[in-house]
PDB file of C-alpha atoms and ligand atoms in Angstrom:
ATOM      1  CA  MET A   1     125.502 141.952 228.687  1.00  0.00           C
ATOM      2  CA  ALA A   2     124.018 138.535 228.797  1.00  0.00           C
ATOM      3  CA  ASN A   3     120.691 138.239 226.618  1.00  0.00           C
ATOM      4  CA  LEU A   4     118.166 135.860 225.799  1.00  0.00           C
ATOM      5  CA  LYS A   5     119.202 134.193 222.714  1.00  0.00           C
ATOM      6  CA  GLU A   6     118.877 136.929 220.031  1.00  0.00           C
ATOM      7  CA  SER A   7     119.250 135.000 216.970  1.00  0.00           C
ATOM      8  CA  GLU A   8     116.765 132.085 216.395  1.00  0.00           C
ATOM      9  CA  ARG A   9     115.827 129.813 213.537  1.00  0.00           C
ATOM     10  CA  LEU A  10     113.077 131.460 211.441  1.00  0.00           C
ATOM     11  CA  ASP A  11     110.998 128.168 211.657  1.00  0.00           C
ATOM     12  CA  LYS A  12     111.119 128.210 215.368  1.00  0.00           C
ATOM     13  CA  VAL A  13     110.204 131.677 215.620  1.00  0.00           C
ATOM     14  CA  LEU A  14     107.177 131.557 213.477  1.00  0.00           C
ATOM     15  CA  ALA A  15     106.080 128.215 215.088  1.00  0.00           C
ATOM     16  CA  ASN A  16     106.166 129.998 218.554  1.00  0.00           C
ATOM     17  CA  GLU A  17     104.278 132.887 217.116  1.00  0.00           C
ATOM     18  CA  GLY A  18     101.413 130.472 216.179  1.00  0.00           C
ATOM     19  CA  PHE A  19     101.894 129.913 212.463  1.00  0.00           C
ATOM     20  CA  GLY A  20     101.535 126.198 212.752  1.00  0.00           C
ATOM     21  CA  THR A  21     103.850 123.104 213.359  1.00  0.00           C
ATOM     22  CA  ARG A  22     107.350 123.310 212.111  1.00  0.00           C
ATOM     23  CA  LYS A  23     106.217 121.430 209.134  1.00  0.00           C
ATOM     24  CA  GLU A  24     103.603 123.985 208.230  1.00  0.00           C
ATOM     25  CA  VAL A  25     105.985 126.862 209.003  1.00  0.00           C
ATOM     26  CA  LYS A  26     108.319 125.202 206.528  1.00  0.00           C
ATOM     27  CA  ARG A  27     105.781 125.221 203.703  1.00  0.00           C
ATOM     28  CA  ILE A  28     104.906 128.779 204.429  1.00  0.00           C
ATOM     29  CA  ILE A  29     108.683 129.616 204.244  1.00  0.00           C
ATOM     30  CA  HIS A  30     109.120 127.734 201.071  1.00  0.00           C
ATOM     31  CA  SER A  31     106.253 129.539 199.411  1.00  0.00           C
ATOM     32  CA  GLY A  32     108.140 132.964 199.577  1.00  0.00           C
ATOM     33  CA  ALA A  33     105.686 134.322 201.897  1.00  0.00           C
ATOM     34  CA  VAL A  34     108.369 135.402 204.571  1.00  0.00           C
ATOM     35  CA  VAL A  35     110.337 138.637 203.980  1.00  0.00           C
ATOM     36  CA  VAL A  36     113.171 139.450 206.449  1.00  0.00           C
ATOM     37  CA  ASN A  37     114.310 143.103 206.188  1.00  0.00           C
ATOM     38  CA  GLY A  38     113.011 143.622 202.612  1.00  0.00           C
ATOM     39  CA  GLU A  39     114.411 140.175 201.482  1.00  0.00           C
ATOM     40  CA  SER A  40     112.506 137.101 200.606  1.00  0.00           C
ATOM     41  CA  ILE A  41     113.771 134.279 202.855  1.00  0.00           C
ATOM     42  CA  LEU A  42     113.149 130.617 201.419  1.00  0.00           C
ATOM     43  CA  GLN A  43     115.178 128.585 204.142  1.00  0.00           C
ATOM     44  CA  GLU A  44     113.662 127.502 207.299  1.00  0.00           C
ATOM     45  CA  SER A  45     117.113 127.367 208.976  1.00  0.00           C
ATOM     46  CA  ALA A  46     117.830 130.980 208.387  1.00  0.00           C
ATOM     47  CA  HIS A  47     118.487 132.828 211.669  1.00  0.00           C
ATOM     48  CA  VAL A  48     116.718 135.871 212.641  1.00  0.00           C
ATOM     49  CA  ASN A  49     116.732 138.384 215.505  1.00  0.00           C
ATOM     50  CA  VAL A  50     113.270 138.972 216.692  1.00  0.00           C
ATOM     51  CA  TYR A  51     114.161 142.245 218.397  1.00  0.00           C
ATOM     52  CA  LYS A  52     115.847 143.930 215.398  1.00  0.00           C
ATOM     53  CA  ASP A  53     114.685 142.349 212.300  1.00  0.00           C
ATOM     54  CA  GLU A  54     111.707 143.346 210.245  1.00  0.00           C
ATOM     55  CA  ILE A  55     109.770 139.982 209.801  1.00  0.00           C
ATOM     56  CA  VAL A  56     106.780 140.017 207.315  1.00  0.00           C
ATOM     57  CA  VAL A  57     104.798 137.057 206.948  1.00  0.00           C
ATOM     58  CA  GLU A  58     102.022 136.873 204.128  1.00  0.00           C
ATOM     59  CA  GLY A  59     102.223 140.797 203.862  1.00  0.00           C
ATOM     60  CA  LYS A  60     101.747 141.255 207.643  1.00  0.00           C
ATOM     61  CA  LYS A  61     104.445 142.660 210.028  1.00  0.00           C
ATOM     62  CA  LEU A  62     105.172 140.157 212.735  1.00  0.00           C
ATOM     63  CA  GLU A  63     104.778 141.809 216.204  1.00  0.00           C
ATOM     64  CA  THR A  64     106.452 139.189 218.443  1.00  0.00           C
ATOM     65  CA  LYS A  65     104.613 138.616 221.730  1.00  0.00           C
ATOM     66  CA  ARG A  66     107.632 137.959 223.700  1.00  0.00           C
ATOM     67  CA  ASN A  67     108.080 139.110 227.228  1.00  0.00           C
ATOM     68  CA  TYR A  68     111.159 140.842 228.551  1.00  0.00           C
ATOM     69  CA  HIS A  69     112.594 140.068 232.119  1.00  0.00           C
ATOM     70  CA  PHE A  70     115.539 141.999 233.833  1.00  0.00           C
ATOM     71  CA  MET A  71     117.492 141.335 236.889  1.00  0.00           C
ATOM     72  CA  MET A  72     118.659 144.635 238.677  1.00  0.00           C
ATOM     73  CA  ASN A  73     121.023 145.174 241.346  1.00  0.00           C
ATOM     74  CA  LYS A  74     118.942 147.848 243.184  1.00  0.00           C
ATOM     75  CA  ALA A  75     121.141 150.601 244.651  1.00  0.00           C
ATOM     76  CA  ALA A  76     119.894 152.301 248.035  1.00  0.00           C
ATOM     77  CA  GLY A  77     118.012 155.503 247.663  1.00  0.00           C
ATOM     78  CA  TYR A  78     115.668 154.263 244.941  1.00  0.00           C
ATOM     79  CA  VAL A  79     112.078 153.622 245.783  1.00  0.00           C
ATOM     80  CA  CYS A  80     110.141 150.673 244.152  1.00  0.00           C
ATOM     81  CA  SER A  81     107.351 153.020 242.997  1.00  0.00           C
ATOM     82  CA  THR A  82     106.060 154.428 239.786  1.00  0.00           C
ATOM     83  CA  LYS A  83     106.535 157.975 241.015  1.00  0.00           C
ATOM     84  CA  SER A  84     107.932 159.782 243.876  1.00  0.00           C
ATOM     85  CA  ASP A  85     108.241 163.753 244.906  1.00  0.00           C
ATOM     86  CA  SER A  86     110.899 162.867 247.524  1.00  0.00           C
ATOM     87  CA  HIS A  87     113.049 159.997 245.902  1.00  0.00           C
ATOM     88  CA  LYS A  88     114.425 158.693 242.715  1.00  0.00           C
ATOM     89  CA  ILE A  89     112.731 155.732 241.685  1.00  0.00           C
ATOM     90  CA  VAL A  90     113.796 152.375 240.313  1.00  0.00           C
ATOM     91  CA  TYR A  91     112.920 153.088 236.789  1.00  0.00           C
ATOM     92  CA  ASP A  92     115.246 155.967 236.834  1.00  0.00           C
ATOM     93  CA  LEU A  93     118.073 153.446 236.737  1.00  0.00           C
ATOM     94  CA  LEU A  94     116.701 152.209 233.271  1.00  0.00           C
ATOM     95  CA  SER A  95     118.457 153.291 229.940  1.00  0.00           C
ATOM     96  CA  ASP A  96     116.398 155.992 228.155  1.00  0.00           C
ATOM     97  CA  GLU A  97     115.686 153.456 225.475  1.00  0.00           C
ATOM     98  CA  ASP A  98     114.380 150.837 228.015  1.00  0.00           C
ATOM     99  CA  ALA A  99     112.374 153.513 229.794  1.00  0.00           C
ATOM    100  CA  ARG A 100     110.744 154.652 226.273  1.00  0.00           C
ATOM    101  CA  ARG A 101     110.064 150.955 225.508  1.00  0.00           C
ATOM    102  CA  PHE A 102     108.860 149.391 228.889  1.00  0.00           C
ATOM    103  CA  VAL A 103     107.957 152.445 231.234  1.00  0.00           C
ATOM    104  CA  ALA A 104     106.330 155.040 228.860  1.00  0.00           C
ATOM    105  CA  THR A 105     104.427 152.086 227.409  1.00  0.00           C
ATOM    106  CA  GLY A 106     103.237 150.798 230.988  1.00  0.00           C
ATOM    107  CA  SER A 107     104.261 147.319 229.993  1.00  0.00           C
ATOM    108  CA  ILE A 108     106.712 146.530 232.747  1.00  0.00           C
ATOM    109  CA  SER A 109     106.161 146.056 236.419  1.00  0.00           C
ATOM    110  CA  MET A 110     108.555 145.254 239.564  1.00  0.00           C
ATOM    111  CA  VAL A 111     108.306 142.009 241.140  1.00  0.00           C
ATOM    112  CA  GLY A 112     107.693 142.890 244.637  1.00  0.00           C
ATOM    113  CA  ARG A 113     109.061 145.757 246.372  1.00  0.00           C
ATOM    114  CA  LEU A 114     112.336 146.673 248.381  1.00  0.00           C
ATOM    115  CA  ASP A 115     112.568 149.282 250.715  1.00  0.00           C
ATOM    116  CA  ALA A 116     114.348 152.491 249.635  1.00  0.00           C
ATOM    117  CA  ASP A 117     117.407 151.595 251.699  1.00  0.00           C
ATOM    118  CA  THR A 118     117.441 147.881 250.618  1.00  0.00           C
ATOM    119  CA  GLU A 119     119.823 146.836 247.814  1.00  0.00           C
ATOM    120  CA  GLY A 120     119.989 143.819 245.671  1.00  0.00           C
ATOM    121  CA  LEU A 121     118.134 141.494 243.510  1.00  0.00           C
ATOM    122  CA  LEU A 122     114.988 143.257 241.896  1.00  0.00           C
ATOM    123  CA  ILE A 123     113.064 141.673 239.018  1.00  0.00           C
ATOM    124  CA  LEU A 124     111.415 143.705 236.449  1.00  0.00           C
ATOM    125  CA  THR A 125     109.229 141.932 233.981  1.00  0.00           C
ATOM    126  CA  THR A 126     106.536 142.377 231.335  1.00  0.00           C
ATOM    127  CA  ASP A 127     104.898 139.209 232.220  1.00  0.00           C
ATOM    128  CA  GLY A 128     102.231 139.842 234.663  1.00  0.00           C
ATOM    129  CA  ASN A 129     101.445 135.984 235.100  1.00  0.00           C
ATOM    130  CA  LEU A 130     105.100 135.471 236.157  1.00  0.00           C
ATOM    131  CA  ASN A 131     105.063 138.437 238.416  1.00  0.00           C
ATOM    132  CA  HIS A 132     101.872 137.024 240.103  1.00  0.00           C
ATOM    133  CA  ARG A 133     103.637 133.532 240.447  1.00  0.00           C
ATOM    134  CA  LEU A 134     106.615 135.104 242.223  1.00  0.00           C
ATOM    135  CA  THR A 135     104.924 137.403 244.381  1.00  0.00           C
ATOM    136  CA  SER A 136     101.704 135.718 245.624  1.00  0.00           C
ATOM    137  CA  PRO A 137     102.167 134.125 249.122  1.00  0.00           C
ATOM    138  CA  LYS A 138     100.264 130.911 247.804  1.00  0.00           C
ATOM    139  CA  TYR A 139     103.305 130.032 245.804  1.00  0.00           C
ATOM    140  CA  ASN A 140     105.825 129.980 248.733  1.00  0.00           C
ATOM    141  CA  ILE A 141     108.522 131.507 246.546  1.00  0.00           C
ATOM    142  CA  PRO A 142     111.827 131.720 248.788  1.00  0.00           C
ATOM    143  CA  LYS A 143     113.559 135.091 248.885  1.00  0.00           C
ATOM    144  CA  LYS A 144     116.906 135.271 250.308  1.00  0.00           C
ATOM    145  CA  TYR A 145     118.394 138.312 251.965  1.00  0.00           C
ATOM    146  CA  GLN A 146     121.799 139.287 253.372  1.00  0.00           C
ATOM    147  CA  VAL A 147     121.327 141.062 256.685  1.00  0.00           C
ATOM    148  CA  THR A 148     123.819 143.133 258.697  1.00  0.00           C
ATOM    149  CA  LEU A 149     122.689 143.647 262.319  1.00  0.00           C
ATOM    150  CA  ARG A 150     123.394 146.607 264.795  1.00  0.00           C
ATOM    151  CA  ASP A 151     124.168 144.195 267.660  1.00  0.00           C
ATOM    152  CA  SER A 152     126.822 141.461 267.237  1.00  0.00           C
ATOM    153  CA  VAL A 153     125.135 138.023 268.186  1.00  0.00           C
ATOM    154  CA  ASP A 154     126.994 135.233 270.166  1.00  0.00           C
ATOM    155  CA  GLY A 155     126.626 131.711 269.158  1.00  0.00           C
ATOM    156  CA  LYS A 156     123.988 130.654 271.862  1.00  0.00           C
ATOM    157  CA  THR A 157     121.906 133.829 270.741  1.00  0.00           C
ATOM    158  CA  GLN A 158     122.496 132.937 267.268  1.00  0.00           C
ATOM    159  CA  GLU A 159     120.761 129.668 267.807  1.00  0.00           C
ATOM    160  CA  ASP A 160     117.926 131.218 269.733  1.00  0.00           C
ATOM    161  CA  TYR A 161     117.306 133.577 266.881  1.00  0.00           C
ATOM    162  CA  THR A 162     117.572 130.599 264.280  1.00  0.00           C
ATOM    163  CA  ALA A 163     114.911 128.582 266.307  1.00  0.00           C
ATOM    164  CA  ARG A 164     112.556 131.436 266.951  1.00  0.00           C
ATOM    165  CA  VAL A 165     112.517 132.278 263.154  1.00  0.00           C
ATOM    166  CA  ALA A 166     112.201 128.666 262.159  1.00  0.00           C
ATOM    167  CA  ALA A 167     109.242 128.306 264.440  1.00  0.00           C
ATOM    168  CA  GLY A 168     107.357 131.309 262.921  1.00  0.00           C
ATOM    169  CA  ILE A 169     108.011 134.388 264.792  1.00  0.00           C
ATOM    170  CA  HIS A 170     105.319 137.012 265.839  1.00  0.00           C
ATOM    171  CA  ILE A 171     106.063 140.502 264.565  1.00  0.00           C
ATOM    172  CA  ALA A 172     104.659 143.849 265.727  1.00  0.00           C
ATOM    173  CA  ALA A 173     102.471 146.070 263.644  1.00  0.00           C
ATOM    174  CA  GLU A 174     104.073 148.688 261.731  1.00  0.00           C
ATOM    175  CA  GLY A 175     102.484 151.779 260.132  1.00  0.00           C
ATOM    176  CA  LYS A 176      99.095 150.230 258.376  1.00  0.00           C
ATOM    177  CA  ALA A 177     100.748 146.642 258.596  1.00  0.00           C
ATOM    178  CA  PRO A 178      99.203 144.741 261.294  1.00  0.00           C
ATOM    179  CA  GLU A 179     100.955 142.427 263.734  1.00  0.00           C
ATOM    180  CA  ALA A 180     101.450 139.072 262.289  1.00  0.00           C
ATOM    181  CA  ASP A 181     102.837 135.576 262.803  1.00  0.00           C
ATOM    182  CA  CYS A 182     105.459 134.857 260.078  1.00  0.00           C
ATOM    183  CA  ARG A 183     105.796 131.801 258.311  1.00  0.00           C
ATOM    184  CA  PRO A 184     108.739 129.633 259.469  1.00  0.00           C
ATOM    185  CA  ALA A 185     111.819 131.062 257.915  1.00  0.00           C
ATOM    186  CA  VAL A 186     115.520 129.860 257.452  1.00  0.00           C
ATOM    187  CA  VAL A 187     118.453 131.783 259.076  1.00  0.00           C
ATOM    188  CA  GLU A 188     122.144 131.156 258.264  1.00  0.00           C
ATOM    189  CA  TRP A 189     124.851 132.734 260.056  1.00  0.00           C
ATOM    190  CA  LYS A 190     127.847 134.070 258.289  1.00  0.00           C
ATOM    191  CA  SER A 191     129.470 136.148 261.028  1.00  0.00           C
ATOM    192  CA  SER A 192     128.328 137.610 264.512  1.00  0.00           C
ATOM    193  CA  GLU A 193     126.617 140.513 262.683  1.00  0.00           C
ATOM    194  CA  VAL A 194     126.027 139.003 259.287  1.00  0.00           C
ATOM    195  CA  CYS A 195     123.397 136.364 258.404  1.00  0.00           C
ATOM    196  CA  PHE A 196     121.070 135.187 255.726  1.00  0.00           C
ATOM    197  CA  ILE A 197     117.386 134.927 255.959  1.00  0.00           C
ATOM    198  CA  THR A 198     115.218 133.190 253.641  1.00  0.00           C
ATOM    199  CA  VAL A 199     111.415 134.105 253.765  1.00  0.00           C
ATOM    200  CA  THR A 200     108.561 133.004 251.601  1.00  0.00           C
ATOM    201  CA  GLU A 201     106.266 135.794 252.364  1.00  0.00           C
ATOM    202  CA  GLY A 202     106.526 139.514 251.343  1.00  0.00           C
ATOM    203  CA  MET A 203     105.013 141.372 254.238  1.00  0.00           C
ATOM    204  CA  PHE A 204     105.809 145.015 254.528  1.00  0.00           C
ATOM    205  CA  HIS A 205     109.395 145.462 256.231  1.00  0.00           C
ATOM    206  CA  GLU A 206     109.032 141.934 257.049  1.00  0.00           C
ATOM    207  CA  VAL A 207     112.853 141.223 257.532  1.00  0.00           C
ATOM    208  CA  LYS A 208     113.441 144.371 259.546  1.00  0.00           C
ATOM    209  CA  ARG A 209     110.349 143.513 261.768  1.00  0.00           C
ATOM    210  CA  ILE A 210     111.660 139.904 262.358  1.00  0.00           C
ATOM    211  CA  PHE A 211     115.054 141.221 263.730  1.00  0.00           C
ATOM    212  CA  ALA A 212     113.284 143.832 265.653  1.00  0.00           C
ATOM    213  CA  ALA A 213     111.023 141.213 267.346  1.00  0.00           C
ATOM    214  CA  LEU A 214     114.350 139.562 268.195  1.00  0.00           C
ATOM    215  CA  GLY A 215     115.573 142.730 269.899  1.00  0.00           C
ATOM    216  CA  ASN A 216     117.872 143.748 267.257  1.00  0.00           C
ATOM    217  CA  GLU A 217     117.983 145.985 264.317  1.00  0.00           C
ATOM    218  CA  VAL A 218     118.796 145.593 260.598  1.00  0.00           C
ATOM    219  CA  ILE A 219     121.339 148.292 259.455  1.00  0.00           C
ATOM    220  CA  HIS A 220     121.962 147.050 256.024  1.00  0.00           C
ATOM    221  CA  LEU A 221     119.721 144.717 253.803  1.00  0.00           C
ATOM    222  CA  LYS A 222     120.344 143.280 250.451  1.00  0.00           C
ATOM    223  CA  ARG A 223     118.287 140.732 248.590  1.00  0.00           C
ATOM    224  CA  VAL A 224     120.522 138.160 247.073  1.00  0.00           C
ATOM    225  CA  GLN A 225     118.371 135.386 245.702  1.00  0.00           C
ATOM    226  CA  ILE A 226     114.685 134.827 244.448  1.00  0.00           C
ATOM    227  CA  ASN A 227     113.777 131.156 244.146  1.00  0.00           C
ATOM    228  CA  GLY A 228     116.652 129.672 242.123  1.00  0.00           C
ATOM    229  CA  LEU A 229     118.044 132.976 240.747  1.00  0.00           C
ATOM    230  CA  VAL A 230     121.083 134.446 242.475  1.00  0.00           C
ATOM    231  CA  LEU A 231     121.996 138.117 241.944  1.00  0.00           C
ATOM    232  CA  ASP A 232     124.936 138.155 239.352  1.00  0.00           C
ATOM    233  CA  PRO A 233     127.786 139.533 241.338  1.00  0.00           C
ATOM    234  CA  ALA A 234     129.084 141.149 238.360  1.00  0.00           C
ATOM    235  CA  LEU A 235     126.305 143.599 238.317  1.00  0.00           C
ATOM    236  CA  ALA A 236     127.332 146.835 239.990  1.00  0.00           C
ATOM    237  CA  SER A 237     124.991 148.738 242.116  1.00  0.00           C
ATOM    238  CA  GLY A 238     122.313 150.268 239.966  1.00  0.00           C
ATOM    239  CA  GLU A 239     122.936 148.170 237.012  1.00  0.00           C
ATOM    240  CA  TYR A 240     120.583 145.661 235.338  1.00  0.00           C
ATOM    241  CA  ARG A 241     120.558 143.332 232.369  1.00  0.00           C
ATOM    242  CA  GLU A 242     118.066 141.011 230.685  1.00  0.00           C
ATOM    243  CA  LEU A 243     117.795 137.319 232.327  1.00  0.00           C
ATOM    244  CA  THR A 244     119.184 134.552 230.324  1.00  0.00           C
ATOM    245  CA  GLU A 245     116.856 131.739 229.337  1.00  0.00           C
ATOM    246  CA  GLU A 246     118.560 129.520 232.048  1.00  0.00           C
ATOM    247  CA  GLU A 247     118.093 132.307 234.553  1.00  0.00           C
ATOM    248  CA  LEU A 248     114.560 132.509 233.730  1.00  0.00           C
ATOM    249  CA  SER A 249     113.917 128.756 234.128  1.00  0.00           C
ATOM    250  CA  VAL A 250     115.616 128.815 237.643  1.00  0.00           C
ATOM    251  CA  LEU A 251     113.574 131.747 238.774  1.00  0.00           C
ATOM    252  CA  ASP A 252     110.198 130.508 237.600  1.00  0.00           C
ATOM    253  CA  VAL A 253     110.505 126.894 238.690  1.00  0.00           C
ATOM    254  CA  GLN A 254     107.280 125.595 239.568  1.00  0.00           C
ATOM    255  CA  PRO A 255     106.454 126.220 243.456  1.00  0.00           C
ATOM    256  CA  ILE A 256     105.789 123.591 245.923  1.00  0.00           C
ATOM    257  CA  VAL A 257     102.207 124.573 247.025  1.00  0.00           C
TER     258      VAL A 257
HETATM  259  N1  LIG B   1     112.202 143.050 254.286  1.00  0.00           N
HETATM  260  C1  LIG B   1     112.212 144.417 254.721  1.00  0.00           C
HETATM  261  O1  LIG B   1     112.186 144.659 255.868  1.00  0.00           O
HETATM  262  N2  LIG B   1     112.691 145.021 253.597  1.00  0.00           N
HETATM  263  C2  LIG B   1     112.748 144.902 252.316  1.00  0.00           C
HETATM  264  O2  LIG B   1     113.166 145.720 251.663  1.00  0.00           O
HETATM  265  C3  LIG B   1     112.600 143.433 252.029  1.00  0.00           C
HETATM  266  C4  LIG B   1     112.103 142.580 252.929  1.00  0.00           C
END
């Protein structure tokens, strides 16, 4: 499992936690005020693990304010909801330990929703601001889906689909969701039944309604990318892992508003 860097320099951790500049933090460490797992640490270059080590500074236990971000390869059959009487929920895919840490405490949330039968990339995060940046339509975050269609589409019809979606297709109302004009979106064809579509909104059943408006039907849907973050092909259906720092930075690139 790839993780955010677990071991970090003590001076960097304390500076990140607001104890002052690296120079000020160094002074605190040299004064003997920092105790890690019961042992006084005098070197600023010592490495600590903020997830596992007990770090006490001037007699006070350090509660790190870091956020947690996970990528999940959502399995079909799980709903993106905090409870359901009829379905398993996405949080059921978390380990007992993560469920205790993040779900029981209410600290984690899903970034957008996928339908119960949709698979693929789902981000879970404790960072509400990140969640807002990724889901608010104002930020134009691209979300890419792999679509398998019921009816095979010939070359000319593929061009027609692509052009109509690029122009901003009108979709019919469904349930409580009103009819709407979609923003322009990008379709790329992989075969006569399989394509990718990249949308920048998150309307209810948006991808399914787009292909219904074209007279076809989505029979399999998988999200493969959000912004710069691509679903890790090594994650089996239902598996998840923490994002690396690099993945977080490509996920959270600042939007073109
Ligand atoms: N569009 C859909 O129709 N369903 C999803 O799950 C996501 C996007």
